[in-house]
Every structure is written in C-alpha cells, then in structure tokens.
Coordinates of C-alpha atoms and ligand atoms in Angstrom, one line a residue:
X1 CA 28.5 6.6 -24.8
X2 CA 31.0 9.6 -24.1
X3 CA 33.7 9.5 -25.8
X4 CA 35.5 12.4 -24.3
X5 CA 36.0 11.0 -20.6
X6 CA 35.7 13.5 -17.7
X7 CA 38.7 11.9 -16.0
X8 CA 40.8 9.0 -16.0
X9 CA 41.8 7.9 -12.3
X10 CA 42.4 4.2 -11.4
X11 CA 42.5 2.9 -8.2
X12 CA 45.3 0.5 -8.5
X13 CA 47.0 0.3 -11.8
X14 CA 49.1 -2.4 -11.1
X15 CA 46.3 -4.8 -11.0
X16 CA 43.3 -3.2 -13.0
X17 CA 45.3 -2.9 -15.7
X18 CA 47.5 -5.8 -15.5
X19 CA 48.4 -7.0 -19.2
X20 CA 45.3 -9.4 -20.5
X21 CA 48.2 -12.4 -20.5
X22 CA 48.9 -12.0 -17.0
X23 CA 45.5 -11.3 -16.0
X24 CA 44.6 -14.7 -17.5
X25 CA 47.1 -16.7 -16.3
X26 CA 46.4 -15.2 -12.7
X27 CA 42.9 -16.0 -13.0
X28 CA 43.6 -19.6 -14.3
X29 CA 45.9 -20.2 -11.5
X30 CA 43.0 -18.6 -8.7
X31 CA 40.3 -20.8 -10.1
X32 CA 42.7 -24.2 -10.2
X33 CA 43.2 -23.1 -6.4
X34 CA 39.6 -22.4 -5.7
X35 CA 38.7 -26.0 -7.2
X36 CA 41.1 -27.1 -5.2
X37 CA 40.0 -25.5 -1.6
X38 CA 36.4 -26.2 -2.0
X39 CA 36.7 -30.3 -2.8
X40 CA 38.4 -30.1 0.3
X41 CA 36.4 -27.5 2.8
X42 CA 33.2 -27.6 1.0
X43 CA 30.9 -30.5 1.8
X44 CA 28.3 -29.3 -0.7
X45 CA 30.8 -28.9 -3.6
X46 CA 32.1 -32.0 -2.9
X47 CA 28.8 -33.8 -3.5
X48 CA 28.7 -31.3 -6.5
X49 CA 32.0 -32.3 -8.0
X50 CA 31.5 -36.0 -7.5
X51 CA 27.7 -36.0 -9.0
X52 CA 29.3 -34.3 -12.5
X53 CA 32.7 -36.1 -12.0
X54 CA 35.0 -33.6 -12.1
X55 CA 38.3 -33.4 -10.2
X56 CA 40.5 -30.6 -9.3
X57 CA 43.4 -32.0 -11.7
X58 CA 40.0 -31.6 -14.6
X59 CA 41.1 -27.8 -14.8
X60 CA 43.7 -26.8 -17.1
X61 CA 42.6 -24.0 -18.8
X62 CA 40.5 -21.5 -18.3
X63 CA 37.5 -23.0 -20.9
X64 CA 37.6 -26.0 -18.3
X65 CA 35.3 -23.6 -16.0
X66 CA 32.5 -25.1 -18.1
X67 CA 33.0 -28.4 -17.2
X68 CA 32.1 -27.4 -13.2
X69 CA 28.5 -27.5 -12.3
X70 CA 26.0 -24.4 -11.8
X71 CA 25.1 -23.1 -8.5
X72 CA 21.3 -21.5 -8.2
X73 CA 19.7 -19.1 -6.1
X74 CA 17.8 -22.4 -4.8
X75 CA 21.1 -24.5 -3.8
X76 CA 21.6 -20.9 -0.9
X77 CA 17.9 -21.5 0.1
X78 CA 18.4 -25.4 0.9
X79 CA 21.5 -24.9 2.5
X80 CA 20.1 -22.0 4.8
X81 CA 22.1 -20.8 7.1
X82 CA 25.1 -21.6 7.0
X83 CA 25.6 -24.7 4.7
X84 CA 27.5 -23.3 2.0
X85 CA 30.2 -21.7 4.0
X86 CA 33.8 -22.8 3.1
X87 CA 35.2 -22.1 6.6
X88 CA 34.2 -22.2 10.3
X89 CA 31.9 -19.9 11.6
X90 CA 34.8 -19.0 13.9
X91 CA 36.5 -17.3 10.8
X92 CA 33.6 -15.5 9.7
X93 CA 33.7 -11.9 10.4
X94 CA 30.1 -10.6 8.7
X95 CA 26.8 -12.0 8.0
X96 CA 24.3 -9.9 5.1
X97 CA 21.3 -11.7 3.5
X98 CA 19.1 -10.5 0.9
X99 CA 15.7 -8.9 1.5
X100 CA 13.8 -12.4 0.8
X101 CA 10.3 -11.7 0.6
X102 CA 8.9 -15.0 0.4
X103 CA 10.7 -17.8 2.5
X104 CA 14.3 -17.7 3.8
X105 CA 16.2 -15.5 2.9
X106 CA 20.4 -16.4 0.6
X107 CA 22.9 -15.8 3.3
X108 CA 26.3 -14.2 2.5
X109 CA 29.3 -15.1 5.1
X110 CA 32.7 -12.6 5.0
X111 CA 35.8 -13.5 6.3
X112 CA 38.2 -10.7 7.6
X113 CA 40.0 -11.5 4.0
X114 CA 36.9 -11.1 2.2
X115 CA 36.0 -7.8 3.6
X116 CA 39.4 -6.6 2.7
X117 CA 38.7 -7.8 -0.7
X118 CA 35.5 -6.2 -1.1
X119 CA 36.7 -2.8 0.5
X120 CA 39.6 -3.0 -2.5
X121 CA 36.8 -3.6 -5.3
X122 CA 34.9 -0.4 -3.8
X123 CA 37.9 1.8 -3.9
X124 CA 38.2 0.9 -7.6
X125 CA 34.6 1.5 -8.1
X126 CA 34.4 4.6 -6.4
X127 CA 38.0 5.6 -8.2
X128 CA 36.3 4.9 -11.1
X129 CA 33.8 7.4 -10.7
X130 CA 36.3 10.1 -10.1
X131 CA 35.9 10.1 -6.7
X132 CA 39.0 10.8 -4.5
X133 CA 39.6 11.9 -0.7
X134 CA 38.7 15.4 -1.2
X135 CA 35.2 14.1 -1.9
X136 CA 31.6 14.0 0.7
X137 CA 30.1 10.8 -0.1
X138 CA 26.4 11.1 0.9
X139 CA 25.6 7.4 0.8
X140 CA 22.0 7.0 0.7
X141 CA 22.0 3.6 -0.1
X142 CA 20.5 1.5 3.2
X143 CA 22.5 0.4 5.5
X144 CA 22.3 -3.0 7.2
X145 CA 21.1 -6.8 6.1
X146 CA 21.1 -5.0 2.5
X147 CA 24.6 -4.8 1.1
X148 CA 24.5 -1.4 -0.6
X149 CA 25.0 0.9 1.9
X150 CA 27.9 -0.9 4.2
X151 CA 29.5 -1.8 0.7
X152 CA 29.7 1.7 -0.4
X153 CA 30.8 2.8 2.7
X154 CA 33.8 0.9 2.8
X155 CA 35.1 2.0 -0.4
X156 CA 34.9 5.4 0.6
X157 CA 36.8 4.9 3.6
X158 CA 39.5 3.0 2.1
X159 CA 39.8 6.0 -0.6
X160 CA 39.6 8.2 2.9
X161 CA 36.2 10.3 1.1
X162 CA 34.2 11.8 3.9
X163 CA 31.5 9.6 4.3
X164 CA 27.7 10.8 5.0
X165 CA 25.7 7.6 5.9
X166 CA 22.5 8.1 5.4
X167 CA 20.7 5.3 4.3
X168 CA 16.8 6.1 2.3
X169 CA 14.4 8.3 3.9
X170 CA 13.4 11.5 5.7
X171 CA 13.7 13.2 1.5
X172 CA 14.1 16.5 3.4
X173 CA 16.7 16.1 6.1
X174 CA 18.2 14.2 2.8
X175 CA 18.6 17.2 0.6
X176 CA 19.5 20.1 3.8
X177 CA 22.1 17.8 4.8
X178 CA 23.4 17.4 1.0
X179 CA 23.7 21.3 1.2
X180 CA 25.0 22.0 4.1
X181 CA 27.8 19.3 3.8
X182 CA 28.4 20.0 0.1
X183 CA 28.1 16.4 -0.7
X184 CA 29.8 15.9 -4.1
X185 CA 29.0 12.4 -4.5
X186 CA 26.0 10.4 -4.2
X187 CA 25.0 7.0 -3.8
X188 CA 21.8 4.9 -4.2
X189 CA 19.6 3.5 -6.4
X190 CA 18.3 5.2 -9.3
X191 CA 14.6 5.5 -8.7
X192 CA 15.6 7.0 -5.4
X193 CA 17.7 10.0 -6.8
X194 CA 14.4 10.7 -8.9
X195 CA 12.9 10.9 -5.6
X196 CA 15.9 13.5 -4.2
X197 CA 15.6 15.3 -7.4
X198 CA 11.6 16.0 -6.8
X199 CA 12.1 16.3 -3.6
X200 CA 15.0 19.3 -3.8
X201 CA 12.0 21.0 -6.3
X202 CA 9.5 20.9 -3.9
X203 CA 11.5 22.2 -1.6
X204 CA 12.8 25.1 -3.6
X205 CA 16.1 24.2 -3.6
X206 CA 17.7 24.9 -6.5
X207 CA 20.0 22.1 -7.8
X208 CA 22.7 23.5 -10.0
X209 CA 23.2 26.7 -7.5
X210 CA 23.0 25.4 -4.4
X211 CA 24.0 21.0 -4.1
X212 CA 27.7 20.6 -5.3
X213 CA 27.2 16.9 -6.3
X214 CA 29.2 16.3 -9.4
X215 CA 28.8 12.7 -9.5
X216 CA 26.2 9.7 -8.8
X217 CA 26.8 6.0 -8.4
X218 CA 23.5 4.2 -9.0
X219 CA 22.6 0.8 -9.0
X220 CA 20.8 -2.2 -7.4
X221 CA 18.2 -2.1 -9.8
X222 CA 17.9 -1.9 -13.5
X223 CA 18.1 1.3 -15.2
X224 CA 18.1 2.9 -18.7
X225 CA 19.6 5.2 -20.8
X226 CA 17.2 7.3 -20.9
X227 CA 17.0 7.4 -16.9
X228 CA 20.6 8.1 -16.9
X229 CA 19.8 11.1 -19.3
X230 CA 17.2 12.0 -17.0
X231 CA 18.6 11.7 -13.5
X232 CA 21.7 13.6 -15.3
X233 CA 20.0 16.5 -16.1
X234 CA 17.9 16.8 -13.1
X235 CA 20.6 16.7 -10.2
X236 CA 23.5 17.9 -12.6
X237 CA 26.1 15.0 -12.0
X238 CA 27.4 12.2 -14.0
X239 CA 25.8 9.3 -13.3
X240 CA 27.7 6.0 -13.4
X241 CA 26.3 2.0 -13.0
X242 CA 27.7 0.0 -10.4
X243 CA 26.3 -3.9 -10.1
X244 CA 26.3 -6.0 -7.7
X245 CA 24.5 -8.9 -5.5
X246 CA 24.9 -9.9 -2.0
X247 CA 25.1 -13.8 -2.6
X248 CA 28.5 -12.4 -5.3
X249 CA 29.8 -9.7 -2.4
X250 CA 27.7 -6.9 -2.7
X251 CA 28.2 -3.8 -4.9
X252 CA 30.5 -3.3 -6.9
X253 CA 31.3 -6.7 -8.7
X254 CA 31.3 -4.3 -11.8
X255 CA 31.4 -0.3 -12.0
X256 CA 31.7 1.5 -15.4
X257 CA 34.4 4.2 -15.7
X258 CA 34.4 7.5 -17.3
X259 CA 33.9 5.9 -21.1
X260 CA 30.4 4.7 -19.7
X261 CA 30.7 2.3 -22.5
X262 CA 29.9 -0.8 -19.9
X263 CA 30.8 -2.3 -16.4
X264 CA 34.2 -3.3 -15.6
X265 CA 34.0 -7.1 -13.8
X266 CA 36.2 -6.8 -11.1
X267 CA 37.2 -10.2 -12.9
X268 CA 40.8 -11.2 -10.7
X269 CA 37.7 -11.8 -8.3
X270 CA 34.8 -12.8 -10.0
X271 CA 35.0 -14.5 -13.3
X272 CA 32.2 -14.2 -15.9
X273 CA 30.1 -15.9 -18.0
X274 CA 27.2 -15.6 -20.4
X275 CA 24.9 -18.9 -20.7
X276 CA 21.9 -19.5 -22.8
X277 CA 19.6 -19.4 -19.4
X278 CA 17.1 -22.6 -21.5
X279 CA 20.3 -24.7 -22.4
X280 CA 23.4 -23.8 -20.0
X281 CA 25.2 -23.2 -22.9
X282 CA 28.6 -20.8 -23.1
X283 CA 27.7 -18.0 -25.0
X284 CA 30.5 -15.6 -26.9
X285 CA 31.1 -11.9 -26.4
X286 CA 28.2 -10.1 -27.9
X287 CA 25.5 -12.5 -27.2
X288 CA 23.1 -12.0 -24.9
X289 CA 22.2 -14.2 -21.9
X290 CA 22.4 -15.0 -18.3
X291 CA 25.1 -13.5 -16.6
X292 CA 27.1 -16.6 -14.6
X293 CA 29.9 -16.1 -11.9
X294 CA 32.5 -17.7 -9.8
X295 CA 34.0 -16.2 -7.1
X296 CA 37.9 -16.7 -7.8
X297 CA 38.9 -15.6 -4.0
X298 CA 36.2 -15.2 -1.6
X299 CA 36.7 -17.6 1.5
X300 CA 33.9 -17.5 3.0
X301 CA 31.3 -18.7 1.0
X302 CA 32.7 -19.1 -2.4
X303 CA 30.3 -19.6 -5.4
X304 CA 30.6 -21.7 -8.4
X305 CA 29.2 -20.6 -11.3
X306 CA 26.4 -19.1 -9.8
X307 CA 23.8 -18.5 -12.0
X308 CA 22.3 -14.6 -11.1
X309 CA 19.4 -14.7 -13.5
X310 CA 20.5 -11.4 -14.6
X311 CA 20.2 -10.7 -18.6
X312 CA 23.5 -9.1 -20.4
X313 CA 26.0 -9.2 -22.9
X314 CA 29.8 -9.2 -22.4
X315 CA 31.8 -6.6 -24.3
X316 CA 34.7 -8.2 -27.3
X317 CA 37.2 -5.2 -26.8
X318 CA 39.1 -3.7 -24.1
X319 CA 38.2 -0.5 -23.0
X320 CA 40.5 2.5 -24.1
X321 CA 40.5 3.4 -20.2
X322 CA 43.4 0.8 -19.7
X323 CA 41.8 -1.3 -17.4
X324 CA 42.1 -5.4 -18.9
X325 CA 39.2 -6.4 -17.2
X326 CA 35.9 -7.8 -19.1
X327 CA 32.8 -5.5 -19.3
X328 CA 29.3 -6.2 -19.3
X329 CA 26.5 -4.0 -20.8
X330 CA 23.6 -2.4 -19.3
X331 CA 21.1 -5.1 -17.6
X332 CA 18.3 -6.0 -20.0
X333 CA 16.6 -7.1 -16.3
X334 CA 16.7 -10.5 -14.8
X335 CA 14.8 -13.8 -16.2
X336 CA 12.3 -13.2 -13.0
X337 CA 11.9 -9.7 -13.8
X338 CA 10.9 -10.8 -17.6
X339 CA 6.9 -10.8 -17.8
X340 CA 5.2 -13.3 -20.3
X341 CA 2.3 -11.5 -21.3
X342 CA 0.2 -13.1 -24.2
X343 CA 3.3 -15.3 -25.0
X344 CA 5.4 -12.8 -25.3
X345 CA 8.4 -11.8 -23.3
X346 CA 8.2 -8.1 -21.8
X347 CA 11.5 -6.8 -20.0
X348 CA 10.5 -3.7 -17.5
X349 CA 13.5 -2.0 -19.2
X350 CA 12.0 -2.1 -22.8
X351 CA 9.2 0.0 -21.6
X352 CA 10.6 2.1 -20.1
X353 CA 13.1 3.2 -22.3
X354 CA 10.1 4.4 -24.4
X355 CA 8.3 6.5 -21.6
X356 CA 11.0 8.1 -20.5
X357 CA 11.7 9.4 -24.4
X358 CA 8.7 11.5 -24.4
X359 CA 8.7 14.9 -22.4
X360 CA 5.3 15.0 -21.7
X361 CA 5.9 12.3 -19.0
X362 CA 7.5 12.2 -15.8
X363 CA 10.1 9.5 -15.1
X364 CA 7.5 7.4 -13.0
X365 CA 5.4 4.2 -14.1
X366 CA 4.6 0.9 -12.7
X367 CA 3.2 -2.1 -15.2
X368 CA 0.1 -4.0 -13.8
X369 CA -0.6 -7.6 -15.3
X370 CA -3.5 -9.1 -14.4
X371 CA -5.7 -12.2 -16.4
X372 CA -9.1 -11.1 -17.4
X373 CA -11.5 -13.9 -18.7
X374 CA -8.2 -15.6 -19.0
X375 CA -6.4 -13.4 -21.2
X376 CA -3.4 -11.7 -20.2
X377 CA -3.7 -7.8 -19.5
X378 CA -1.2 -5.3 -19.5
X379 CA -1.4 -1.9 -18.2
X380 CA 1.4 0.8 -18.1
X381 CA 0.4 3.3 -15.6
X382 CA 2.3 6.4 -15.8
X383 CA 2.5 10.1 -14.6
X384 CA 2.4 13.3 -16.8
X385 CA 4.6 16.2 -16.2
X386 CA 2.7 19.0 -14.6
X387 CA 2.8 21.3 -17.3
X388 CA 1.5 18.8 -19.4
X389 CA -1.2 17.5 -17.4
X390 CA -2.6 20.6 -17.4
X391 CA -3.4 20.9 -20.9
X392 CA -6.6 19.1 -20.2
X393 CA -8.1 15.6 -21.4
X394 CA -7.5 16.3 -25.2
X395 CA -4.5 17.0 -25.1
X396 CA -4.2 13.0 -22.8
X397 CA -6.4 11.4 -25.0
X398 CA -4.4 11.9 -28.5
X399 CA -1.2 11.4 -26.6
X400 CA -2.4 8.0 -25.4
X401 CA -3.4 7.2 -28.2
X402 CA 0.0 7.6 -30.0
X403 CA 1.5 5.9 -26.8
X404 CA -0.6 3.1 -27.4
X405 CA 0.8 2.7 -30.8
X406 CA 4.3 2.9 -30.3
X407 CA 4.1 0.1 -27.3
X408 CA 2.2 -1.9 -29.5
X409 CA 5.0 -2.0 -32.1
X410 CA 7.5 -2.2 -29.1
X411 CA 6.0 -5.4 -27.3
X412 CA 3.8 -6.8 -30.4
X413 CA 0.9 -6.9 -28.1
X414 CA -1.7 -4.0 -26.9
X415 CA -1.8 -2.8 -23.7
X416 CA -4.1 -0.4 -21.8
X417 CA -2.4 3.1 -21.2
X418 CA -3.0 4.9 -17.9
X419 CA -1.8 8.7 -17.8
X420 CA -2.1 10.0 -14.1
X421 CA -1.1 13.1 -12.3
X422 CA 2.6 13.8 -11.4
X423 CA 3.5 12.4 -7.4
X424 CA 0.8 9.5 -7.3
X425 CA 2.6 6.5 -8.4
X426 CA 4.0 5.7 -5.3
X427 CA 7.7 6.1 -4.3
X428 CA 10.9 3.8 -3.0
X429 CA 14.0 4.8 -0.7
X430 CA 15.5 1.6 -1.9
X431 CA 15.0 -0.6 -5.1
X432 CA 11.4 0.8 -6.9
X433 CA 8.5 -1.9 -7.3
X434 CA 7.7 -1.3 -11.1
X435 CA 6.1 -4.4 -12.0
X436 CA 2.6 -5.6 -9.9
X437 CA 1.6 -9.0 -11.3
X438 CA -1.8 -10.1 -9.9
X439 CA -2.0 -13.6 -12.2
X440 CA 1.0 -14.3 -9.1
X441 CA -1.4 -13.0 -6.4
X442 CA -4.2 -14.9 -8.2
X443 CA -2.2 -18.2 -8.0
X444 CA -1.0 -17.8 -4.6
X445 CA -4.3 -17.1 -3.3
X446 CA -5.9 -20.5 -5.0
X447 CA -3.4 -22.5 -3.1
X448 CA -4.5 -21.6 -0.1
Ligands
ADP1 P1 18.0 -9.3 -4.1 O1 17.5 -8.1 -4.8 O2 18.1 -10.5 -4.9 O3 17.5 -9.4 -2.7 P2 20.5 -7.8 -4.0 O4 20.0 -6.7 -3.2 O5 21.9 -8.3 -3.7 O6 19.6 -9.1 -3.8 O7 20.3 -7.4 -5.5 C1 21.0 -8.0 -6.5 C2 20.3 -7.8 -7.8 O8 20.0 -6.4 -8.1 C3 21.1 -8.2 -9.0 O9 21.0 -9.6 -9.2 C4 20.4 -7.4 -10.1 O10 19.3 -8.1 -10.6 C5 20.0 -6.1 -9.4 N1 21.0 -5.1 -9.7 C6 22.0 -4.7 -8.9 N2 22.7 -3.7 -9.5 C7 22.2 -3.5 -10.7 C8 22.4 -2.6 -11.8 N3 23.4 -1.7 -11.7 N4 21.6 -2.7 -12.9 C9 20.6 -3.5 -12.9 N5 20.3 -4.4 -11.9 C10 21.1 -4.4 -10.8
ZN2 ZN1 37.1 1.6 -18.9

C-alpha cells in the first residue's frame, strides 16, 4: 500500500466524490427505478420477482436489495441469446460475449446509453491511473468478442489519450512500436506484460532507457502483490488493478487509484455485495465472500444481483483520495478457480504469492492436479531464473526441498515441486492458463 500517492486526478468530481449521503440516496432511488423497469420489460425478472414475491413497492431502503433474487452465470446460459435483454433488439447498439469454452457462450447487449455509460466508467478508470490526453495508450488488451480491449479503448478516447490498439501478439512489433510511439501507458493482462517484459530482454531493449511507459492498467485475471512488485520493477511503471466482467459491462466496474489500497466500484452503476457463496447470506465489510452485483443503470441487459463467483472483501473506510465509492480488495480468485485437493481448498493466488517471493524463480508456474490411485496430486511446475538454473542440480535439489516445506505449511498438504528452465512454461497474450486439472479431463472423458 503506498501511502504517498503519485497523483491525485479524478475524472469527474462531482459524481465520484459525491457526499456518501447523496451517493446513497441516488443509488436507492436508481435501484427502486431499476425494480421498477425490469417487472415491466423483463419477462425473465418478472417470473423472478413473482417466484420470491417481491414487488417493486418491496424496496424502501437500500438493505431491501437482499430481499430480490440472485441471478447466476447459468440463468445467461438458458436464456442464450437474447432472453435476458430489457429492451428491443432494435435499441441495442453492441453485442460482446465471453470466451465460453465449453457450451454457449453469456451474451452482453449495449444500448447507445449503456456505451455512454461504460465510456464514462473508463475515463474515471483510466483518470484514475493518472492518465490524461497527453498520454499513448498502447492497449494490448484483445480486441473484439472479449471486452478488454474495446472497453479500454473507449476510455481513452473519451479522455482524448492517443490510442495504440494493439490487441496480444506479434511480442516484437509489440515492444518497437511501444518505442517508437513512446507509449506511456499500457494495458493488458498481467501475465502478458511479463511476457513484454521478457520479450523487450530478449530483444535488447533496455526498459528504463529506452520505453517511456510510466503506468500499467492490468487486469482480467487474478494477480498478486508480489506480481505487482514484479511487473513494477521489470517495465518501470506503476501498475494499477482494474476488474471487470463482460456479463457486468466489461472493464472497469472497479479501478484502484493512486493509494492502491483497493478497487473503487464504480457503485452509482453497479452496486455491491459480499455473500457467503454456501448460504446466500449478506456479509459485512471485512468479510470475505462472493462478490454480488446489480447493475443500477444498464438498459440493455440489466443484472440482478448477479452472482460473479469472484472471491473478495469490501473495504469499511473511505479512501483518503476523496472518491465515496465502496472498494474491494485484491481477488482471492473465483469459487471455479478454487481447487479442492485432498479436501482442502487451494486458491491459484496463495501459491503464487509464495513463488513469486523467492528470487531464485522466474514469475512463471502452472499447477497440475491429477488423481493417482485415487488420491489427489498436486504439482507446481515452475521456472528458475537463468542465473540460478545454472548453478547446477544441487543447488535445485535443496531449494526444492525448502520449497516443498513452505507449501506444505501454506496448503496443509504436500505437493510435488517441479523446477524447469526459464521460457518453457508456456505463454498467453490474453488471460494465462495456470491451473491444468486432469481429474476434469478424467471425468469428461468417462462420460463419453
Ligand atoms: P470470462 O473470463 O468469464 O469469459 P471475462 O473475460 O469478462 O469473462 O472475465 C471476467 C472475470 O475475469 C472476472 O469475473 C474475474 O474472475 C476475472 N477478472 C477480471 N479482472 C480481474 C482482476 N483485476 N483481478 C482478478 N480477476 C479479474
Ligand atoms: Zn481512492
């Protein structure tokens, strides 16, 4: 956490840092209109309102959210394509859906309103970030189905930035044009600025003297700490987390500011909620749960308390920035991210948060689980730094060894500990794959 920030620019001060009061009542008065709008255009919430028995005169306060019903990834599967949408498909200006590897894919409609209101959250998030119109945004985030990269680009515009877009790929052309353009911001996900930063190494390119970026924007996947010490140090910027999901908007439906000390919810928009994800329960600032939200003004395809399976903890304070607005902390990961192994429950984050403290490795791993003779088996594959890889097997073995250890105490359950040489674990452009379970491929494969 910094407490010294390295600016302190806000977007639109007027309604980011709007008086709590007034910021409550507004949100009270969106979410009694929302009710409202969707018992009338909304067949599904109709049905949804009706099965709980709730009526738009039900909400008179804010704590009256909890008396709606949850909305799940699954109810946007079932009503694939266009089901959920709130308005005519006449009024719908964009179509995204999210990468949906296995069946079809949760559709996200935009009205001309709703893109206006996502451009506006972007502004703030890229505001945030210190980011103004003298800036290059080189926005390698992709562009197209995927949110990221048409999100970013749209706050950049609105703060008139000159926008690079790029999209993942072709690492080379990535770092010449970040040169030659003197690109002072950049956006994607984390594990693909690791991949810039290797890449500008190998090409000889030396960072500090010869890439101008003084800021990053990373999300769309979970990251730690550590990561942000080591991305920081590696492509000398300040790295800042921005969250978001396409069923929500997109990015930025929170964005940390200079205090780093969590994400801003962009919550006249999108109002948040922590639930225990076993019971549905309301959980107070502090605690840590599911992350819930409803969209307050989206037309399109509003969302009741839709429930993103993403693990967090909301913060009890205002932030000294002057912004009102909740905050979240860093993701833990999402409940389909969390592994059971042996009975226990193993976030991707935990681990690495451990590698990434030792200098002997590089900021690259991937966790294989796999049942052997019916017994769970982790194994935390992971690559050496050059210098250190080079000291020979001894040198691995002891070092292993002590790894071994400290993950046992960590997880409360052994794993197997793979050391390999730096660049074979393989790369991402977008989100990284860290996790390979083959119990899932084991299942799968029996069913058929
Ligand atoms: P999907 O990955 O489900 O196809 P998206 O591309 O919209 O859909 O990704 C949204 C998800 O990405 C979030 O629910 C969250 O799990 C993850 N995510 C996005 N931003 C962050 C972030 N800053 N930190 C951690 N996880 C993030
Ligand atoms: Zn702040």
């Amino acid at each position: 956490m910094s407490t010294k920030p390295s600016h302190n620019l806000v977007w639109d001060r007027s309604t980011e840092c709007v008086p709590l009061e007034e910021r409550r009542a507004l949100q009270l008065k969106k979410l009694q209109d929302l009710v409202e709008r969707v018992s009338v255009q909304s067949p599904f919430y109709r049905k949804q309102f009706q099965k709980k028995g709730v009526k738009p005169e039900n909400i008179k306060t804010l704590d009256d959210l909890r008396r709606l019903p949850f909305t799940v990834k699954d109810d946007l599967r079932d009503n694939y394509p266009f089901e959920l949408f709130s308005t005519p498909i006449q009024d719908v200006v964009r179509i995204h859906c999210s990468s949906g590897t296995t069946g079809k894919p949760a559709v996200s409609g935009y009205t001309a309103r709703d893109m206006e209101m996502w451009s506006e959250i972007m502004a703030r998030s890229l505001t945030a970030a210190g980011a103004t119109y003298r800036d290059v945004v080189h926005n390698s985030y992709g562009y197209g189905l995927f949110t990221g990269g048409l999100g970013i680009d749209m706050g950049a515009r609105k703060i008139g930035a000159a926008t690079v877009p790029m999209s993942g790929g072709i690492n080379n052309r990535q770092i010449m044009l970040m040169e030659d353009f003197g690109a002072t911001v950049l956006t994607c996900t984390p594990s693909y600025a690791l991949v810039l930063a290797e890449t500008a190494a190998q090409m000889g390119v030396h960072v500090q003297s010869m890439i101008k970026l003084k800021v990053g924007i990373f999300g769309a996947e979970p990251w730690t700490e550590e990561m942000r010490a080591e991305i920081e140090a590696k492509l000398r910027l300040e790295a800042y987390d921005i969250f978001g999901m396409g069923e929500v908007i997109g990015p930025g439906v929170s964005m940390e500011c200079a205090y780093h000390n969590g994400l801003h919810i962009q919550d006249d928009h999108f109002l948040p909620e922590i639930i225990n994800p076993d019971t549905g329960e309301s959980l107070p600032p502090g605690e840590q749960g599911e992350l819930v939200i409803t969209t307050l003004t989206k037309e399109a395809m509003p969302l009741i308390r839709y429930r993103t399976r993403d693990i967090t903890r909301l913060a009890a304070d205002l932030c000294p920035c002057g912004r009102t607005s909740a905050r979240h902390f860093k993701l833990a990961g999402r409940t389909d991210d969390m592994l059971i192994i042996k009975g226990v429950n193993v976030f991707p984050s935990q681990i690495e948060g451990v590698l990434l403290r030792h200098g002997e490795l590089a900021p690259q791993y991937v966790l294989v689980v796999d049942r052997v003779n019916n017994l769970d088996r982790l194994e935390i594959q992971v690559e050496a730094r050059e210098e250190f890889y080079d000291l020979g097997e001894e040198a691995m073995e002891q070092f292993t060894h002590k790894l071994y250890h400290e993950m046992q105490q960590l997880l409360y359950i052994s794993s197997k500990i793979t050391i390999v040489p730096q660049r074979t674990i393989q790369r991402s452009e977008g989100k990284a794959k860290r996790v390979i379970d083959k119990r899932k491929e084991l299942t799968s494969g029996a069913l058929i």
